[in-house]
Amino acid sequence: MATMKQVAEQSGVSTTTVSHVINNTRVVSADVRERVLAVIQDLRYVPSAVARSLKNDRTQTIGMMVPNNSNPYFAEVIRGIEDACFKLGYNIILCNSYDDASKQVAYIRVLMEKRIDGLILVSSGSDRELTRFLAGDQIPKVLVDREIAGVAADFIESDHELGGYLATRYLLELGHRAIACVSGPKDLLPSRDRVSGYLRALREGGVKFRMNLLVHSDFTSAGGYAAFQQLLALRERPSAVFASNDLMAIGGICAASEAGVRIPAQLSVVGYDDIALAAYSNPPLTTIAQPKQEMGALTARVLVERIRRLDAPLRRELLRPALVVRKSSAPFSH
């Protein structure tokens, strides 16, 4: 790999002049600039972001931590963040905690070593070490979807309670009364909020909550498959299920198919997230759409603003989800 010294030698100038050409830190004559840029292109010289950051205190790099980018929801949010960051002149370094809260601090330390300018964090859950680490570090940060107690940061989320409410109210309007909820992990705030929305809709609809119709699992197709199997084994089966994400709903549809339960004739299903795959499941999935592109773009803008103004007031942005009706739901039929 070419070095700045080699560029300087072939250009017949000092390394300081090469640095000024790269960083636009001093006026350099047009002929010298053209000569240096030609050598840079010829040698395919790539300036060191870390070296530049020592002078400019910026690497134009943002670190991002997500629970699992194999989940299409996170992949779509990441896409929105990457697109917005690229337009703002920033690159992304992505890390996955793979739903392991203990890995988060280790990976965040790695990102810090890369001298990132800011951090976007979708937490896999919090522990004392993570809270202590983030609370004590002054790096600009934005928390997405999952707030961490004791950490002062900008916070962007979708209204999960409203989403759970919209899904359940829609099923009530279709005439369903035995409505189950397949929730995500109990310790995650979005899971709890979606359940809260589900319970609020039941209360408003005058429907008594049945404890055996609330099943917790993980946010995977396998988790949804197992949860639906549990519900379908009940003597009094539900006529509808609100699943806390689309992967769980799609896994549940598979379980229902194997059990000979026809969707939506015998069981209506509503998912959450509106991932791209939802429109192509069998049948196409009714779901709660999260504003993923908007969330990604807003997260990038808020973090860049925070990088530029550390003393600005903290922001809390709450985005609204929306119901998308497809073919996995139908009016209740006796």
mmCIF file of C-alpha atoms in Angstrom:
data_model
loop_
_atom_site.group_PDB
_atom_site.id
_atom_site.type_symbol
_atom_site.label_atom_id
_atom_site.label_comp_id
_atom_site.label_asym_id
_atom_site.label_seq_id
_atom_site.Cartn_x
_atom_site.Cartn_y
_atom_site.Cartn_z
ATOM 1 C CA MET A 1 0.000 0.000 0.000
ATOM 2 C CA ALA A 2 1.363 3.406 -1.002
ATOM 3 C CA THR A 3 2.349 5.925 1.665
ATOM 4 C CA MET A 4 2.186 9.707 1.828
ATOM 5 C CA LYS A 5 5.980 9.793 1.718
ATOM 6 C CA GLN A 6 5.990 7.929 -1.609
ATOM 7 C CA VAL A 7 3.383 10.332 -3.007
ATOM 8 C CA ALA A 8 5.566 13.268 -1.921
ATOM 9 C CA GLU A 9 8.724 11.772 -3.469
ATOM 10 C CA GLN A 10 7.094 11.100 -6.841
ATOM 11 C CA SER A 11 5.413 14.504 -6.847
ATOM 12 C CA GLY A 12 8.634 16.315 -5.960
ATOM 13 C CA VAL A 13 7.049 18.047 -2.956
ATOM 14 C CA SER A 14 7.090 17.671 0.818
ATOM 15 C CA THR A 15 4.735 15.411 2.777
ATOM 16 C CA THR A 16 3.325 18.589 4.323
ATOM 17 C CA THR A 17 2.272 19.809 0.880
ATOM 18 C CA VAL A 18 0.637 16.459 0.115
ATOM 19 C CA SER A 19 -1.255 16.736 3.404
ATOM 20 C CA HIS A 20 -2.486 20.243 2.509
ATOM 21 C CA VAL A 21 -3.706 18.976 -0.885
ATOM 22 C CA ILE A 22 -5.605 16.084 0.709
ATOM 23 C CA ASN A 23 -7.105 18.056 3.576
ATOM 24 C CA ASN A 24 -7.522 21.461 1.891
ATOM 25 C CA THR A 25 -5.817 23.063 4.859
ATOM 26 C CA ARG A 26 -3.694 25.587 2.893
ATOM 27 C CA VAL A 27 -3.676 27.144 -0.544
ATOM 28 C CA VAL A 28 -1.538 25.120 -2.974
ATOM 29 C CA SER A 29 -0.823 26.240 -6.530
ATOM 30 C CA ALA A 30 -2.971 24.650 -9.219
ATOM 31 C CA ASP A 31 -0.085 22.896 -11.001
ATOM 32 C CA VAL A 32 1.270 21.391 -7.761
ATOM 33 C CA ARG A 33 -2.238 20.250 -6.736
ATOM 34 C CA GLU A 34 -2.810 18.594 -10.121
ATOM 35 C CA ARG A 35 0.579 16.880 -9.951
ATOM 36 C CA VAL A 36 -0.021 15.527 -6.443
ATOM 37 C CA LEU A 37 -3.549 14.338 -7.293
ATOM 38 C CA ALA A 38 -2.241 12.581 -10.408
ATOM 39 C CA VAL A 39 0.368 10.706 -8.351
ATOM 40 C CA ILE A 40 -2.255 9.812 -5.735
ATOM 41 C CA GLN A 41 -4.425 8.313 -8.461
ATOM 42 C CA ASP A 42 -1.487 6.545 -10.103
ATOM 43 C CA LEU A 43 -0.291 4.995 -6.818
ATOM 44 C CA ARG A 44 -3.869 4.411 -5.609
ATOM 45 C CA TYR A 45 -2.938 6.065 -2.359
ATOM 46 C CA VAL A 46 -5.656 5.970 0.322
ATOM 47 C CA PRO A 47 -5.264 8.486 3.175
ATOM 48 C CA SER A 48 -5.393 7.035 6.677
ATOM 49 C CA ALA A 49 -8.656 7.975 8.341
ATOM 50 C CA VAL A 50 -7.051 7.563 11.758
ATOM 51 C CA ALA A 51 -4.108 9.772 10.827
ATOM 52 C CA ARG A 52 -6.453 12.433 9.474
ATOM 53 C CA SER A 53 -8.563 12.234 12.612
ATOM 54 C CA LEU A 54 -5.523 13.106 14.730
ATOM 55 C CA LYS A 55 -5.378 16.434 12.890
ATOM 56 C CA ASN A 56 -9.054 17.089 12.262
ATOM 57 C CA ASP A 57 -10.548 15.262 15.264
ATOM 58 C CA ARG A 58 -12.940 13.586 12.806
ATOM 59 C CA THR A 59 -12.910 10.283 10.920
ATOM 60 C CA GLN A 60 -16.281 10.824 9.199
ATOM 61 C CA THR A 61 -17.135 7.367 10.523
ATOM 62 C CA ILE A 62 -20.131 6.311 12.604
ATOM 63 C CA GLY A 63 -20.312 3.070 14.573
ATOM 64 C CA MET A 64 -23.550 1.131 14.703
ATOM 65 C CA MET A 65 -24.500 -1.752 16.976
ATOM 66 C CA VAL A 66 -27.590 -3.868 16.283
ATOM 67 C CA PRO A 67 -28.876 -7.074 17.893
ATOM 68 C CA ASN A 68 -28.831 -9.083 14.665
ATOM 69 C CA ASN A 69 -28.699 -7.810 11.097
ATOM 70 C CA SER A 70 -30.016 -11.147 9.802
ATOM 71 C CA ASN A 71 -33.403 -9.929 11.067
ATOM 72 C CA PRO A 72 -34.900 -8.185 7.997
ATOM 73 C CA TYR A 73 -36.292 -5.395 10.170
ATOM 74 C CA PHE A 74 -32.837 -4.352 11.330
ATOM 75 C CA ALA A 75 -31.433 -4.818 7.833
ATOM 76 C CA GLU A 76 -34.014 -2.377 6.475
ATOM 77 C CA VAL A 77 -33.358 0.170 9.252
ATOM 78 C CA ILE A 78 -29.612 -0.136 8.593
ATOM 79 C CA ARG A 79 -30.248 0.549 4.913
ATOM 80 C CA GLY A 80 -32.026 3.785 5.790
ATOM 81 C CA ILE A 81 -29.227 4.853 8.122
ATOM 82 C CA GLU A 82 -26.511 4.005 5.595
ATOM 83 C CA ASP A 83 -28.247 5.900 2.791
ATOM 84 C CA ALA A 84 -28.679 8.997 4.945
ATOM 85 C CA CYS A 85 -25.138 8.849 6.372
ATOM 86 C CA PHE A 86 -23.635 8.530 2.896
ATOM 87 C CA LYS A 87 -25.449 11.685 1.783
ATOM 88 C CA LEU A 88 -24.152 13.458 4.895
ATOM 89 C CA GLY A 89 -20.575 12.381 4.178
ATOM 90 C CA TYR A 90 -20.237 9.629 6.787
ATOM 91 C CA ASN A 91 -19.312 5.954 6.587
ATOM 92 C CA ILE A 92 -20.753 3.187 8.792
ATOM 93 C CA ILE A 93 -18.976 0.453 10.741
ATOM 94 C CA LEU A 94 -21.562 -2.174 11.700
ATOM 95 C CA CYS A 95 -21.329 -4.601 14.626
ATOM 96 C CA ASN A 96 -23.769 -7.348 15.659
ATOM 97 C CA SER A 97 -24.245 -8.354 19.269
ATOM 98 C CA TYR A 98 -26.286 -11.402 18.159
ATOM 99 C CA ASP A 99 -28.769 -10.745 20.972
ATOM 100 C CA ASP A 100 -26.000 -11.149 23.556
ATOM 101 C CA ALA A 101 -26.022 -8.182 25.931
ATOM 102 C CA SER A 102 -22.564 -9.079 27.250
ATOM 103 C CA LYS A 103 -20.999 -8.636 23.796
ATOM 104 C CA GLN A 104 -22.128 -5.057 23.429
ATOM 105 C CA VAL A 105 -19.473 -3.382 25.565
ATOM 106 C CA ALA A 106 -16.685 -5.399 23.925
ATOM 107 C CA TYR A 107 -17.803 -4.387 20.441
ATOM 108 C CA ILE A 108 -18.380 -0.761 21.432
ATOM 109 C CA ARG A 109 -14.789 -0.663 22.738
ATOM 110 C CA VAL A 110 -13.622 -1.895 19.326
ATOM 111 C CA LEU A 111 -15.610 0.862 17.638
ATOM 112 C CA MET A 112 -14.048 3.447 19.968
ATOM 113 C CA GLU A 113 -10.599 2.202 18.995
ATOM 114 C CA LYS A 114 -11.534 2.955 15.374
ATOM 115 C CA ARG A 115 -12.064 6.573 16.504
ATOM 116 C CA ILE A 116 -15.692 6.749 15.416
ATOM 117 C CA ASP A 117 -17.293 10.188 15.532
ATOM 118 C CA GLY A 118 -20.575 8.900 16.937
ATOM 119 C CA LEU A 119 -22.495 5.769 17.909
ATOM 120 C CA ILE A 120 -25.922 4.415 16.938
ATOM 121 C CA LEU A 121 -27.066 1.700 19.325
ATOM 122 C CA VAL A 122 -30.001 -0.680 19.120
ATOM 123 C CA SER A 123 -29.520 -2.459 22.422
ATOM 124 C CA SER A 124 -29.811 -6.199 23.002
ATOM 125 C CA GLY A 125 -30.697 -5.433 26.605
ATOM 126 C CA SER A 126 -28.694 -3.618 29.212
ATOM 127 C CA ASP A 127 -26.494 -4.545 32.125
ATOM 128 C CA ARG A 128 -24.524 -2.532 34.676
ATOM 129 C CA GLU A 129 -21.331 -2.593 32.660
ATOM 130 C CA LEU A 130 -23.034 -1.259 29.515
ATOM 131 C CA THR A 131 -24.837 1.477 31.455
ATOM 132 C CA ARG A 132 -21.659 2.494 33.273
ATOM 133 C CA PHE A 133 -19.625 2.484 30.064
ATOM 134 C CA LEU A 134 -22.086 4.546 28.032
ATOM 135 C CA ALA A 135 -22.932 6.942 30.851
ATOM 136 C CA GLY A 136 -19.248 7.688 31.422
ATOM 137 C CA ASP A 137 -18.275 8.206 27.790
ATOM 138 C CA GLN A 138 -18.907 11.534 26.092
ATOM 139 C CA ILE A 139 -19.059 10.228 22.521
ATOM 140 C CA PRO A 140 -22.169 11.471 20.664
ATOM 141 C CA LYS A 141 -24.741 8.695 20.633
ATOM 142 C CA VAL A 142 -28.300 7.934 19.535
ATOM 143 C CA LEU A 143 -30.328 5.104 21.018
ATOM 144 C CA VAL A 144 -32.834 3.525 18.652
ATOM 145 C CA ASP A 145 -35.977 1.618 19.649
ATOM 146 C CA ARG A 146 -34.617 0.582 23.059
ATOM 147 C CA GLU A 147 -33.797 3.117 25.750
ATOM 148 C CA ILE A 148 -31.145 2.380 28.388
ATOM 149 C CA ALA A 149 -31.864 3.660 31.904
ATOM 150 C CA GLY A 150 -29.179 5.992 33.224
ATOM 151 C CA VAL A 151 -27.779 6.854 29.772
ATOM 152 C CA ALA A 152 -28.381 10.403 28.521
ATOM 153 C CA ALA A 153 -28.658 10.265 24.745
ATOM 154 C CA ASP A 154 -30.893 11.213 21.858
ATOM 155 C CA PHE A 155 -33.626 8.603 21.488
ATOM 156 C CA ILE A 156 -35.547 7.558 18.356
ATOM 157 C CA GLU A 157 -38.358 5.012 18.495
ATOM 158 C CA SER A 158 -41.585 3.926 16.925
ATOM 159 C CA ASP A 159 -44.716 4.007 19.103
ATOM 160 C CA HIS A 160 -44.830 0.296 19.968
ATOM 161 C CA GLU A 161 -47.750 0.648 22.363
ATOM 162 C CA LEU A 162 -49.811 2.250 19.606
ATOM 163 C CA GLY A 163 -48.767 -0.487 17.179
ATOM 164 C CA GLY A 164 -49.927 -3.243 19.511
ATOM 165 C CA TYR A 165 -53.160 -1.355 20.071
ATOM 166 C CA LEU A 166 -53.829 -0.881 16.331
ATOM 167 C CA ALA A 167 -53.239 -4.576 15.593
ATOM 168 C CA THR A 168 -55.547 -5.782 18.352
ATOM 169 C CA ARG A 169 -58.264 -3.206 17.737
ATOM 170 C CA TYR A 170 -58.347 -4.227 14.072
ATOM 171 C CA LEU A 171 -58.878 -7.878 15.049
ATOM 172 C CA LEU A 172 -61.622 -6.843 17.474
ATOM 173 C CA GLU A 173 -63.305 -4.879 14.689
ATOM 174 C CA LEU A 174 -63.292 -8.079 12.608
ATOM 175 C CA GLY A 175 -65.354 -9.703 15.373
ATOM 176 C CA HIS A 176 -62.608 -11.731 17.055
ATOM 177 C CA ARG A 177 -62.700 -12.092 20.827
ATOM 178 C CA ALA A 178 -60.257 -14.930 21.539
ATOM 179 C CA ILE A 179 -57.183 -12.964 20.447
ATOM 180 C CA ALA A 180 -53.762 -14.286 21.395
ATOM 181 C CA CYS A 181 -50.533 -12.310 21.567
ATOM 182 C CA VAL A 182 -47.164 -13.825 20.678
ATOM 183 C CA SER A 183 -44.759 -11.411 22.313
ATOM 184 C CA GLY A 184 -41.014 -10.982 22.157
ATOM 185 C CA PRO A 185 -38.671 -11.312 25.188
ATOM 186 C CA LYS A 186 -40.112 -9.933 28.423
ATOM 187 C CA ASP A 187 -37.038 -7.832 29.225
ATOM 188 C CA LEU A 188 -37.179 -5.751 26.027
ATOM 189 C CA LEU A 189 -39.126 -2.503 26.185
ATOM 190 C CA PRO A 190 -40.627 -2.781 22.664
ATOM 191 C CA SER A 191 -42.043 -6.199 23.603
ATOM 192 C CA ARG A 192 -43.601 -4.844 26.775
ATOM 193 C CA ASP A 193 -45.022 -1.812 24.995
ATOM 194 C CA ARG A 194 -46.636 -3.921 22.255
ATOM 195 C CA VAL A 195 -48.240 -6.116 24.914
ATOM 196 C CA SER A 196 -49.472 -2.964 26.678
ATOM 197 C CA GLY A 197 -51.166 -1.863 23.461
ATOM 198 C CA TYR A 198 -52.710 -5.320 23.059
ATOM 199 C CA LEU A 199 -54.090 -5.202 26.608
ATOM 200 C CA ARG A 200 -55.428 -1.657 26.167
ATOM 201 C CA ALA A 201 -57.377 -2.653 23.075
ATOM 202 C CA LEU A 202 -58.850 -5.689 24.879
ATOM 203 C CA ARG A 203 -59.951 -3.489 27.794
ATOM 204 C CA GLU A 204 -61.563 -0.930 25.502
ATOM 205 C CA GLY A 205 -63.294 -3.733 23.600
ATOM 206 C CA GLY A 206 -64.683 -5.217 26.801
ATOM 207 C CA VAL A 207 -62.785 -8.492 26.266
ATOM 208 C CA LYS A 208 -61.375 -10.275 29.296
ATOM 209 C CA PHE A 209 -57.659 -11.031 29.065
ATOM 210 C CA ARG A 210 -56.764 -14.721 29.193
ATOM 211 C CA MET A 211 -53.277 -15.377 30.539
ATOM 212 C CA ASN A 212 -52.821 -18.520 28.442
ATOM 213 C CA LEU A 213 -53.256 -16.454 25.261
ATOM 214 C CA LEU A 214 -50.088 -14.444 25.951
ATOM 215 C CA VAL A 215 -46.941 -16.330 24.937
ATOM 216 C CA HIS A 216 -43.397 -14.950 25.081
ATOM 217 C CA SER A 217 -40.729 -16.119 22.660
ATOM 218 C CA ASP A 218 -37.748 -14.678 20.787
ATOM 219 C CA PHE A 219 -38.013 -12.515 17.675
ATOM 220 C CA THR A 220 -37.382 -15.345 15.200
ATOM 221 C CA SER A 221 -39.402 -17.568 12.885
ATOM 222 C CA ALA A 222 -38.517 -20.541 15.090
ATOM 223 C CA GLY A 223 -39.753 -18.632 18.130
ATOM 224 C CA GLY A 224 -43.047 -17.860 16.416
ATOM 225 C CA TYR A 225 -43.400 -21.437 15.224
ATOM 226 C CA ALA A 226 -43.023 -22.773 18.786
ATOM 227 C CA ALA A 227 -45.370 -20.155 20.250
ATOM 228 C CA PHE A 228 -48.126 -20.906 17.716
ATOM 229 C CA GLN A 229 -47.755 -24.625 18.389
ATOM 230 C CA GLN A 230 -48.385 -23.888 22.060
ATOM 231 C CA LEU A 231 -51.479 -21.812 21.262
ATOM 232 C CA LEU A 232 -52.876 -24.337 18.786
ATOM 233 C CA ALA A 233 -52.564 -27.082 21.412
ATOM 234 C CA LEU A 234 -55.022 -25.278 23.699
ATOM 235 C CA ARG A 235 -58.444 -26.827 24.134
ATOM 236 C CA GLU A 236 -59.982 -23.406 23.437
ATOM 237 C CA ARG A 237 -57.912 -22.147 20.536
ATOM 238 C CA PRO A 238 -57.698 -18.449 19.681
ATOM 239 C CA SER A 239 -59.411 -17.294 16.506
ATOM 240 C CA ALA A 240 -56.749 -14.639 15.906
ATOM 241 C CA VAL A 241 -53.113 -13.993 16.837
ATOM 242 C CA PHE A 242 -51.190 -10.738 17.055
ATOM 243 C CA ALA A 243 -47.485 -11.603 16.643
ATOM 244 C CA SER A 244 -44.905 -9.069 17.827
ATOM 245 C CA ASN A 245 -42.867 -9.249 14.651
ATOM 246 C CA ASP A 246 -43.253 -10.533 11.111
ATOM 247 C CA LEU A 247 -40.708 -13.318 11.463
ATOM 248 C CA MET A 248 -42.691 -14.763 14.375
ATOM 249 C CA ALA A 249 -45.923 -14.421 12.381
ATOM 250 C CA ILE A 250 -44.436 -16.217 9.358
ATOM 251 C CA GLY A 251 -43.099 -19.013 11.578
ATOM 252 C CA GLY A 252 -46.550 -19.221 13.168
ATOM 253 C CA ILE A 253 -48.282 -19.482 9.795
ATOM 254 C CA CYS A 254 -46.032 -22.454 9.059
ATOM 255 C CA ALA A 255 -47.032 -24.088 12.363
ATOM 256 C CA ALA A 256 -50.714 -23.498 11.607
ATOM 257 C CA SER A 257 -50.358 -25.010 8.147
ATOM 258 C CA GLU A 258 -48.746 -28.129 9.588
ATOM 259 C CA ALA A 259 -51.600 -28.402 12.100
ATOM 260 C CA GLY A 260 -54.192 -28.219 9.320
ATOM 261 C CA VAL A 261 -55.414 -24.782 10.439
ATOM 262 C CA ARG A 262 -56.401 -22.612 7.464
ATOM 263 C CA ILE A 263 -55.387 -18.956 7.454
ATOM 264 C CA PRO A 264 -57.363 -16.745 7.561
ATOM 265 C CA ALA A 265 -60.506 -18.913 7.459
ATOM 266 C CA GLN A 266 -59.790 -20.558 10.830
ATOM 267 C CA LEU A 267 -57.093 -18.271 12.243
ATOM 268 C CA SER A 268 -56.358 -14.619 11.499
ATOM 269 C CA VAL A 269 -52.766 -13.475 11.926
ATOM 270 C CA VAL A 270 -51.337 -9.965 12.232
ATOM 271 C CA GLY A 271 -47.592 -9.351 12.336
ATOM 272 C CA TYR A 272 -45.424 -6.357 13.162
ATOM 273 C CA ASP A 273 -42.688 -4.441 11.254
ATOM 274 C CA ASP A 274 -43.844 -4.861 7.630
ATOM 275 C CA ILE A 275 -40.574 -6.316 6.419
ATOM 276 C CA ALA A 276 -40.292 -6.747 2.642
ATOM 277 C CA LEU A 277 -40.973 -10.486 2.962
ATOM 278 C CA ALA A 278 -44.370 -9.865 4.605
ATOM 279 C CA ALA A 279 -46.036 -9.036 1.286
ATOM 280 C CA TYR A 280 -44.833 -12.351 -0.175
ATOM 281 C CA SER A 281 -45.655 -14.775 2.637
ATOM 282 C CA ASN A 282 -48.417 -17.317 2.071
ATOM 283 C CA PRO A 283 -50.881 -15.758 2.533
ATOM 284 C CA PRO A 284 -49.540 -12.176 2.325
ATOM 285 C CA LEU A 285 -49.258 -10.920 5.884
ATOM 286 C CA THR A 286 -51.406 -8.256 7.489
ATOM 287 C CA THR A 287 -49.013 -6.318 9.681
ATOM 288 C CA ILE A 288 -48.136 -3.136 11.528
ATOM 289 C CA ALA A 289 -45.722 -1.124 9.388
ATOM 290 C CA GLN A 290 -42.886 0.602 11.178
ATOM 291 C CA PRO A 291 -41.530 3.714 9.401
ATOM 292 C CA LYS A 292 -38.138 2.080 8.873
ATOM 293 C CA GLN A 293 -36.778 4.362 6.164
ATOM 294 C CA GLU A 294 -37.906 7.466 8.046
ATOM 295 C CA MET A 295 -36.440 6.088 11.271
ATOM 296 C CA GLY A 296 -33.094 5.392 9.626
ATOM 297 C CA ALA A 297 -32.857 8.809 7.979
ATOM 298 C CA LEU A 298 -33.915 10.621 11.161
ATOM 299 C CA THR A 299 -31.422 8.675 13.272
ATOM 300 C CA ALA A 300 -28.561 9.636 10.957
ATOM 301 C CA ARG A 301 -29.546 13.313 10.933
ATOM 302 C CA VAL A 302 -29.936 13.491 14.702
ATOM 303 C CA LEU A 303 -26.528 11.899 15.294
ATOM 304 C CA VAL A 304 -24.740 14.180 12.821
ATOM 305 C CA GLU A 305 -26.388 17.190 14.471
ATOM 306 C CA ARG A 306 -25.221 15.875 17.854
ATOM 307 C CA ILE A 307 -21.652 15.467 16.538
ATOM 308 C CA ARG A 308 -21.701 19.087 15.405
ATOM 309 C CA ARG A 309 -23.373 20.427 18.548
ATOM 310 C CA LEU A 310 -22.594 18.434 21.664
ATOM 311 C CA ASP A 311 -24.356 20.964 23.892
ATOM 312 C CA ALA A 312 -27.699 20.891 22.022
ATOM 313 C CA PRO A 313 -30.758 19.729 24.021
ATOM 314 C CA LEU A 314 -31.383 15.984 23.876
ATOM 315 C CA ARG A 315 -34.036 14.912 21.400
ATOM 316 C CA ARG A 316 -36.755 12.288 21.793
ATOM 317 C CA GLU A 317 -38.586 11.396 18.594
ATOM 318 C CA LEU A 318 -41.643 9.113 18.548
ATOM 319 C CA LEU A 319 -42.714 7.857 15.105
ATOM 320 C CA ARG A 320 -46.154 6.441 14.317
ATOM 321 C CA PRO A 321 -46.694 2.918 12.950
ATOM 322 C CA ALA A 322 -49.595 2.092 10.624
ATOM 323 C CA LEU A 323 -51.796 -0.921 9.903
ATOM 324 C CA VAL A 324 -51.283 -2.636 6.535
ATOM 325 C CA VAL A 325 -54.117 -5.043 5.668
ATOM 326 C CA ARG A 326 -53.339 -8.014 3.431
ATOM 327 C CA LYS A 327 -54.765 -11.544 3.255
ATOM 328 C CA SER A 328 -53.788 -13.233 6.543
ATOM 329 C CA SER A 329 -56.759 -11.741 8.393
ATOM 330 C CA ALA A 330 -60.516 -12.047 7.927
ATOM 331 C CA PRO A 331 -63.766 -11.463 9.852
ATOM 332 C CA PHE A 332 -64.496 -13.953 12.634
ATOM 333 C CA SER A 333 -66.480 -16.949 11.456
ATOM 334 C CA HIS A 334 -68.156 -19.406 13.834
#
